[in-house]
Each structure stands twice: as structure tokens, then as C-alpha cells.
Amino acid sequence: MSSQLALFGTSADPPTVGHRAVLAGLMQLFPRVCTWASDNPFKQHGAPLEVRAALLGAVVNSLTEQSCSDRLQLRQDFSSRRAIDSIEAARGCFPNDDLVFVVGTDLVAQIPSWYAVEAWLPSCSIAVVQRQGWPLQAGELERLQALCPHIARLPLEIPAAASSSVRHHPNPELVPSELLTDLAQQNLYGFSTDDLPCADRTDPIQPAGR
């Protein structure tokens, strides 16, 4: 018997309260959720991939501990610059699951131009998350539906917290609280100990795989 598997790859550069809200929402909607940090071939990143994966992993750990659920997994082995590789890796691990590729509204217009999209997109479903500040433009969803007829709009409310905004203007309110101490201690994305709400200090999060 098949079960739906939500796949959410992100550059996590850095993970924001928006990423956390997406993952928390997916946990409510799907029996299994896999996420990973990846390099976006269309931009430069503010931190190495292993650092971003460790930060995303800290968010995953926080959510699973809070919910006492194993629905959410960090699957860094699914990470790739190309969606087709991530899809194939997920299918190899979960051959009986129906794959649901989760994207924000900012990516809907880009997906038809992704590498080998005709080879992988028809074999999965697309779930679209509305991002504040990124409304769908006329015809964008229709063009995507021509390649993938199975598209759903997810009923999730995601706070306006773009990673690009954090990189340009570090704001403690836009990053998950479980990351703030580590961001400050490692001087990542312009954060410093002045951004911490108290004098509490913990050991920095180690990069994934170490």
C-alpha cells in the first residue's frame, strides 16, 4: 500500500522561521516528510553546504522533539543541485511511496526550465506553498500543469521571512530561536552575540556528517 512522501529541498541559506513553518505544516499534512539542504545553481551562498545542512538539521531535531514524531527526517543524502537526482534518490529509498515535491510559489515559474524536467516531473506530484510577497502570476500554474497534472495548493500560512532578507539585514526575529545562539557564536550571516536575548551559551552546532 502506497503512502505519500513530501520532499522539501531548500538552500537553507540560512533556515528561517518560514522554513520552520513549512516543515511543521508538512508534518501535519503528510505521513512522512524528508528535507535536505542543497546548493542552488542560480545563486551564491552565504555559508558552505555542510554548515547549512547542520542548521537545517537543528530545526528538524527541534520539530521532531517538540511533536514527539518521527514523520520528519533530514535526508542530506537526497541533496543535489538537480531535482532529478533528489527524486531518484528518494525513489530508491522509498520505492512504494507516492512522491510529492514541495515548492514555494517563487519557484513555480522556474520549474519548466529545470534540467531534464520532462524526465522526472510526470512521475511525481507537486505541492505549492504560498510565499508572502510571491503571488502566482497569470499562466504560471497552467504552464506547470502541462508537465505535471497533479498539482495541489497547500493550505499553509507561512510568515514572510526570506533567506535573502536575512543575509542582507540580519534579524533575530526571522530565524528559528534554536539557531540564534549558534549563528551568533559562529558569526554566521552577520549575527553576533549582541543579537542573543540572554547570556546563555551552548556548544555550536557541528556541520552535518561530523
Short mmCIF file of C-alpha atoms in Angstrom, two decimals:
data_model
loop_
_atom_site.label_atom_id
_atom_site.label_comp_id
_atom_site.label_asym_id
_atom_site.label_seq_id
_atom_site.Cartn_x
_atom_site.Cartn_y
_atom_site.Cartn_z
CA MET A 1 0.00 0.00 0.00
CA SER A 2 1.46 3.34 -1.06
CA SER A 3 1.84 6.38 1.17
CA GLN A 4 2.62 9.98 0.31
CA LEU A 5 6.14 11.24 0.92
CA ALA A 6 6.66 15.01 0.94
CA LEU A 7 10.06 16.13 -0.38
CA PHE A 8 11.28 19.59 0.56
CA GLY A 9 14.74 20.59 -0.63
CA THR A 10 15.97 24.07 0.20
CA SER A 11 19.18 26.04 0.15
CA ALA A 12 18.58 26.84 3.86
CA ASP A 13 20.77 29.90 3.48
CA PRO A 14 20.01 30.36 6.34
CA PRO A 15 16.96 28.44 7.56
CA THR A 16 14.27 30.93 8.56
CA VAL A 17 11.04 30.86 10.55
CA GLY A 18 9.42 30.40 7.14
CA HIS A 19 11.30 27.14 6.57
CA ARG A 20 10.35 26.00 10.05
CA ALA A 21 6.67 26.80 9.41
CA VAL A 22 6.72 24.88 6.12
CA LEU A 23 8.21 21.80 7.77
CA ALA A 24 5.81 21.99 10.71
CA GLY A 25 2.88 22.30 8.31
CA LEU A 26 4.05 19.40 6.14
CA MET A 27 4.26 17.22 9.24
CA GLN A 28 0.55 17.85 9.77
CA LEU A 29 -0.37 17.06 6.17
CA PHE A 30 1.84 14.09 5.22
CA PRO A 31 2.72 10.79 6.90
CA ARG A 32 6.40 11.25 6.03
CA VAL A 33 8.45 14.36 5.22
CA CYS A 34 12.04 14.44 4.01
CA THR A 35 14.06 17.63 3.79
CA TRP A 36 17.62 18.49 2.86
CA ALA A 37 19.90 21.44 2.23
CA SER A 38 21.23 21.83 -1.28
CA ASP A 39 23.26 24.16 -3.44
CA ASN A 40 21.14 26.37 -5.68
CA PRO A 41 22.87 26.57 -9.09
CA PHE A 42 21.33 30.01 -9.68
CA LYS A 43 22.93 31.83 -6.72
CA GLN A 44 25.93 32.18 -4.45
CA HIS A 45 25.54 31.01 -0.88
CA GLY A 46 26.36 32.67 2.40
CA ALA A 47 27.70 29.53 4.09
CA PRO A 48 29.09 26.13 2.99
CA LEU A 49 26.60 23.35 2.34
CA GLU A 50 27.67 21.32 5.38
CA VAL A 51 27.01 24.30 7.65
CA ARG A 52 23.57 24.92 6.13
CA ALA A 53 22.75 21.21 6.45
CA ALA A 54 23.68 21.30 10.14
CA LEU A 55 21.47 24.34 10.72
CA LEU A 56 18.55 22.70 8.93
CA GLY A 57 19.19 19.54 10.93
CA ALA A 58 18.88 21.52 14.16
CA VAL A 59 15.47 22.77 13.03
CA VAL A 60 14.42 19.21 12.17
CA ASN A 61 15.55 17.96 15.59
CA SER A 62 13.64 20.74 17.32
CA LEU A 63 10.43 19.96 15.45
CA THR A 64 10.64 16.21 15.99
CA GLU A 65 11.33 16.64 19.70
CA GLN A 66 8.52 19.15 20.07
CA SER A 67 5.99 16.95 18.28
CA CYS A 68 7.31 13.61 19.58
CA SER A 69 7.02 12.38 16.00
CA ASP A 70 9.37 10.70 13.55
CA ARG A 71 7.46 11.92 10.49
CA LEU A 72 10.18 14.44 9.62
CA GLN A 73 13.65 13.38 8.53
CA LEU A 74 16.76 15.22 7.42
CA ARG A 75 17.92 13.29 4.35
CA GLN A 76 21.09 15.01 3.27
CA ASP A 77 21.78 12.05 1.00
CA PHE A 78 18.98 13.40 -1.23
CA SER A 79 20.84 16.69 -1.73
CA SER A 80 21.77 17.66 -5.28
CA ARG A 81 21.96 20.72 -7.49
CA ARG A 82 19.46 18.95 -9.76
CA ALA A 83 15.94 17.96 -8.74
CA ILE A 84 16.08 14.82 -10.87
CA ASP A 85 18.86 13.42 -8.68
CA SER A 86 16.94 14.13 -5.48
CA ILE A 87 13.82 12.49 -6.89
CA GLU A 88 15.76 9.39 -7.95
CA ALA A 89 17.45 9.14 -4.54
CA ALA A 90 14.10 9.41 -2.76
CA ARG A 91 12.51 6.82 -5.02
CA GLY A 92 15.38 4.44 -4.38
CA CYS A 93 14.86 4.70 -0.61
CA PHE A 94 11.06 4.74 -0.67
CA PRO A 95 10.02 2.80 -3.80
CA ASN A 96 6.45 2.26 -2.65
CA ASP A 97 5.69 5.87 -1.71
CA ASP A 98 3.96 8.47 -3.86
CA LEU A 99 6.44 11.34 -4.11
CA VAL A 100 5.20 14.90 -3.58
CA PHE A 101 7.73 17.58 -4.50
CA VAL A 102 7.09 20.69 -2.38
CA VAL A 103 7.94 24.14 -3.74
CA GLY A 104 7.17 27.74 -2.93
CA THR A 105 5.24 29.99 -5.28
CA ASP A 106 8.54 31.71 -6.16
CA LEU A 107 9.70 28.55 -7.98
CA VAL A 108 6.58 27.71 -9.99
CA ALA A 109 7.69 29.75 -12.99
CA GLN A 110 11.22 28.29 -12.91
CA ILE A 111 10.43 24.58 -12.77
CA PRO A 112 9.61 24.11 -16.51
CA SER A 113 13.18 25.22 -17.32
CA TRP A 114 14.92 22.90 -14.82
CA TYR A 115 17.27 20.18 -16.00
CA ALA A 116 15.56 17.14 -17.60
CA VAL A 117 12.22 18.24 -16.18
CA GLU A 118 10.29 16.08 -18.66
CA ALA A 119 12.05 13.00 -17.30
CA TRP A 120 11.10 13.34 -13.63
CA LEU A 121 8.20 15.73 -13.20
CA PRO A 122 5.45 13.47 -14.63
CA SER A 123 6.40 10.74 -12.13
CA CYS A 124 5.57 12.77 -9.03
CA SER A 125 3.10 15.31 -7.70
CA ILE A 126 3.77 18.97 -6.98
CA ALA A 127 2.59 20.72 -3.82
CA VAL A 128 2.77 24.51 -3.87
CA VAL A 129 3.23 26.60 -0.74
CA GLN A 130 2.15 30.24 -0.94
CA ARG A 131 5.03 32.56 -0.04
CA GLN A 132 4.15 36.06 1.08
CA GLY A 133 5.45 38.53 -1.47
CA TRP A 134 5.47 35.92 -4.26
CA PRO A 135 1.95 35.75 -5.76
CA LEU A 136 1.42 33.42 -8.68
CA GLN A 137 1.31 35.25 -11.98
CA ALA A 138 -1.23 34.56 -14.71
CA GLY A 139 -0.43 31.38 -16.62
CA GLU A 140 2.40 30.16 -14.37
CA LEU A 141 0.43 27.33 -12.78
CA GLU A 142 -1.12 26.35 -16.10
CA ARG A 143 2.32 26.00 -17.74
CA LEU A 144 3.45 23.77 -14.91
CA GLN A 145 0.28 21.69 -15.09
CA ALA A 146 1.05 20.93 -18.73
CA LEU A 147 4.08 18.99 -17.45
CA CYS A 148 2.64 17.74 -14.17
CA PRO A 149 -1.15 17.42 -13.96
CA HIS A 150 -1.04 16.52 -10.27
CA ILE A 151 -0.58 19.89 -8.55
CA ALA A 152 -2.03 20.87 -5.18
CA ARG A 153 -2.09 24.19 -3.34
CA LEU A 154 -1.26 23.54 0.31
CA PRO A 155 -3.35 25.35 2.96
CA LEU A 156 -0.35 26.65 4.90
CA GLU A 157 0.25 30.14 6.25
CA ILE A 158 3.95 30.92 6.05
CA PRO A 159 5.46 34.05 7.64
CA ALA A 160 7.29 36.48 5.37
CA ALA A 161 10.88 35.50 6.10
CA ALA A 162 13.12 35.27 3.05
CA SER A 163 16.66 33.96 3.48
CA SER A 164 17.88 36.72 1.18
CA SER A 165 16.48 39.32 3.57
CA VAL A 166 18.32 37.72 6.49
CA ARG A 167 21.58 37.67 4.54
CA HIS A 168 21.31 41.38 3.78
CA HIS A 169 19.76 42.51 7.06
CA PRO A 170 20.29 40.06 9.96
CA ASN A 171 17.12 39.98 12.02
CA PRO A 172 16.84 37.60 15.01
CA GLU A 173 13.06 37.51 14.60
CA LEU A 174 13.38 35.86 11.18
CA VAL A 175 15.45 32.84 12.22
CA PRO A 176 14.32 29.92 14.41
CA SER A 177 15.20 30.54 18.03
CA GLU A 178 17.08 27.23 18.24
CA LEU A 179 19.60 28.56 15.69
CA LEU A 180 20.26 32.03 17.04
CA THR A 181 22.97 31.13 19.57
CA ASP A 182 24.92 29.11 17.01
CA LEU A 183 24.60 31.79 14.33
CA ALA A 184 25.93 34.36 16.79
CA GLN A 185 28.78 32.21 18.12
CA GLN A 186 29.98 31.37 14.63
CA ASN A 187 29.38 34.89 13.29
CA LEU A 188 27.23 33.48 10.51
CA TYR A 189 25.09 35.72 8.29
CA GLY A 190 26.13 38.83 10.21
CA PHE A 191 24.77 37.70 13.58
CA SER A 192 26.73 38.36 16.76
CA THR A 193 26.34 37.81 20.48
CA ASP A 194 24.64 41.22 20.63
CA ASP A 195 21.66 39.53 18.96
CA LEU A 196 21.22 36.98 21.74
CA PRO A 197 18.32 37.57 24.13
CA CYS A 198 20.34 36.42 27.14
CA ALA A 199 23.82 35.39 28.23
CA ASP A 200 23.12 31.71 27.77
CA ARG A 201 25.80 29.94 25.75
CA THR A 202 25.74 26.48 24.23
CA ASP A 203 28.16 24.49 22.12
CA PRO A 204 27.96 25.44 18.42
CA ILE A 205 26.08 23.15 16.07
CA GLN A 206 28.55 20.98 14.22
CA PRO A 207 28.36 20.67 10.42
CA ALA A 208 26.40 17.65 9.20
CA GLY A 209 28.43 14.49 8.94
CA ARG A 210 30.95 15.44 11.63
#
